[in-house]
Structures are given as C-alpha cells and as structure tokens.
C-alpha cells in the first residue's frame, strides 16, 4: 500500500519524527510537500472557499489543498490503495494491521481517532 506523508517544508522536525517512525516500522513512504496556507494570497483563498458558508483558516485551506494534491496523484497514477498521513501522526505497530484491514476489505475511507 502506498503511504503519503504531508509535511510543511518549514516543519523539518515533524518530518524527522514521522520518518523515524515509518523507518522503525520498515514502511516505504513518499513525503508530499504541504500547501502552506499562510502563503496563499487573497485570490487563492477566495478561489478555494467561495462555495463555503462558514469561515475557515488559511491553515485549514492549506491542509485541504494538500490532501487534494495527493488525491489527484492517486487518481492520475491509478493507485488502488493509499494511506495518507500528516506529519504529526503517532504510529505504532498496529498501523500495519490497519493497512492490511483496509486492503483486505477494500474500505474507501477509514478515519482513525486522535
């Protein structure tokens, strides 16, 4: 199963933490640079939020765009299963069981508790 990790370029300590965890679990992964919401200009914010009827922060917009970036990559590369992690995830060996469950049951989405 392909693993994508979203990481803000300005957060190298978070990248190092998730890379260490994934390496200990002997899992292959791809780091995807996050969209930094704080760097979006007004026009970009309006473009991505005009259909919403509530206020969102620039960080929330950046996070959503980062996930969309990976969704597009999954579709364009015809990846059948993928796990998307944010760089502040805390992993243990149960993640391997979760990945196996997802693949065996062909579950489209599984939200893990914080």
Coordinates of C-alpha atoms in Angstrom, one line a residue:
X1 CA 0.0 0.0 0.0
X2 CA 1.3 3.4 -1.0
X3 CA 1.9 5.7 2.0
X4 CA 1.9 9.5 1.5
X5 CA 3.0 11.9 4.3
X6 CA 2.0 15.5 4.2
X7 CA 4.8 17.8 5.5
X8 CA 5.2 21.6 5.6
X9 CA 8.6 22.5 4.4
X10 CA 9.0 24.8 7.4
X11 CA 8.5 21.9 9.8
X12 CA 11.6 19.7 9.4
X13 CA 11.3 18.4 13.0
X14 CA 7.9 17.0 12.3
X15 CA 9.2 15.4 9.1
X16 CA 12.1 13.8 11.0
X17 CA 9.7 12.4 13.6
X18 CA 7.3 10.7 11.1
X19 CA 10.3 9.4 9.0
X20 CA 11.8 7.9 12.1
X21 CA 8.5 6.2 13.0
X22 CA 8.0 4.8 9.5
X23 CA 11.6 3.6 9.2
X24 CA 11.2 1.7 12.5
X25 CA 8.1 0.1 11.1
X26 CA 10.0 -0.7 7.9
X27 CA 7.4 1.1 5.8
X28 CA 8.1 2.8 2.5
X29 CA 6.6 6.2 2.1
X30 CA 6.6 9.3 0.0
X31 CA 6.8 12.8 1.5
X32 CA 4.5 15.3 -0.2
X33 CA 5.2 19.0 0.4
X34 CA 2.1 20.5 2.0
X35 CA 0.4 23.6 0.7
X36 CA 1.3 26.3 3.1
X37 CA -2.0 28.1 3.7
X38 CA -0.1 31.1 5.2
X39 CA 1.5 31.7 1.8
X40 CA -1.8 31.8 -0.1
X41 CA -2.8 35.2 -1.5
X42 CA -6.3 36.6 -1.2
X43 CA -7.4 35.5 -4.7
X44 CA -6.3 31.9 -4.0
X45 CA -8.2 31.9 -0.7
X46 CA -11.4 33.2 -2.4
X47 CA -11.0 30.6 -5.2
X48 CA -10.9 27.7 -2.8
X49 CA -13.6 28.9 -0.3
X50 CA -16.2 30.8 -2.3
X51 CA -18.7 27.9 -2.0
X52 CA -18.4 27.6 1.7
X53 CA -20.8 29.3 4.0
X54 CA -18.5 29.4 7.0
X55 CA -15.1 30.9 7.8
X56 CA -12.0 28.7 7.5
X57 CA -8.4 29.5 8.5
X58 CA -5.6 29.7 6.0
X59 CA -4.2 26.6 7.7
X60 CA -7.4 24.6 7.1
X61 CA -7.3 25.7 3.4
X62 CA -3.7 24.6 3.1
X63 CA -4.4 21.3 4.7
X64 CA -7.4 20.6 2.4
X65 CA -5.4 21.5 -0.7
X66 CA -2.6 19.2 0.5
X67 CA -5.0 16.3 0.7
X68 CA -6.5 17.2 -2.7
X69 CA -3.0 17.2 -4.2
X70 CA -2.5 13.6 -3.0
X71 CA -6.0 12.6 -4.2
X72 CA -5.1 13.8 -7.7
X73 CA -1.8 11.9 -7.6
X74 CA -3.6 8.7 -6.5
X75 CA -6.1 9.1 -9.4
X76 CA -3.5 10.0 -12.0
X77 CA -1.2 7.2 -11.1
X78 CA -4.1 4.7 -10.7
X79 CA -3.0 3.8 -7.2
X80 CA -5.6 1.3 -5.9
X81 CA -4.9 1.8 -2.1
X82 CA -3.2 4.5 -0.2
X83 CA -2.7 5.7 3.3
X84 CA -2.4 9.5 3.8
X85 CA -0.7 10.7 7.0
X86 CA 0.0 14.1 8.3
X87 CA 3.5 14.6 9.7
X88 CA 2.3 14.8 13.3
X89 CA 0.9 11.3 13.3
X90 CA 1.9 9.0 16.1
X91 CA 2.3 5.5 14.8
X92 CA 2.8 2.1 16.3
X93 CA 2.8 -1.5 15.0
X94 CA -1.0 -1.6 14.8
X95 CA -0.8 0.6 11.7
X96 CA 0.4 -2.5 9.8
X97 CA -2.9 -4.3 10.9
X98 CA -4.9 -1.2 9.8
X99 CA -3.3 -1.2 6.4
X100 CA -3.9 -4.9 6.0
X101 CA -7.6 -4.5 7.0
X102 CA -8.0 -1.6 4.5
X103 CA -6.6 -3.6 1.7
X104 CA -8.5 -6.8 2.5
X105 CA -11.8 -5.1 3.0
X106 CA -11.4 -2.6 0.2
X107 CA -12.6 0.1 2.5
X108 CA -12.7 3.5 0.8
X109 CA -12.1 5.6 3.9
X110 CA -11.2 5.0 7.5
X111 CA -10.8 7.8 10.0
X112 CA -8.5 7.0 12.8
X113 CA -9.1 8.5 16.3
X114 CA -6.7 11.1 17.6

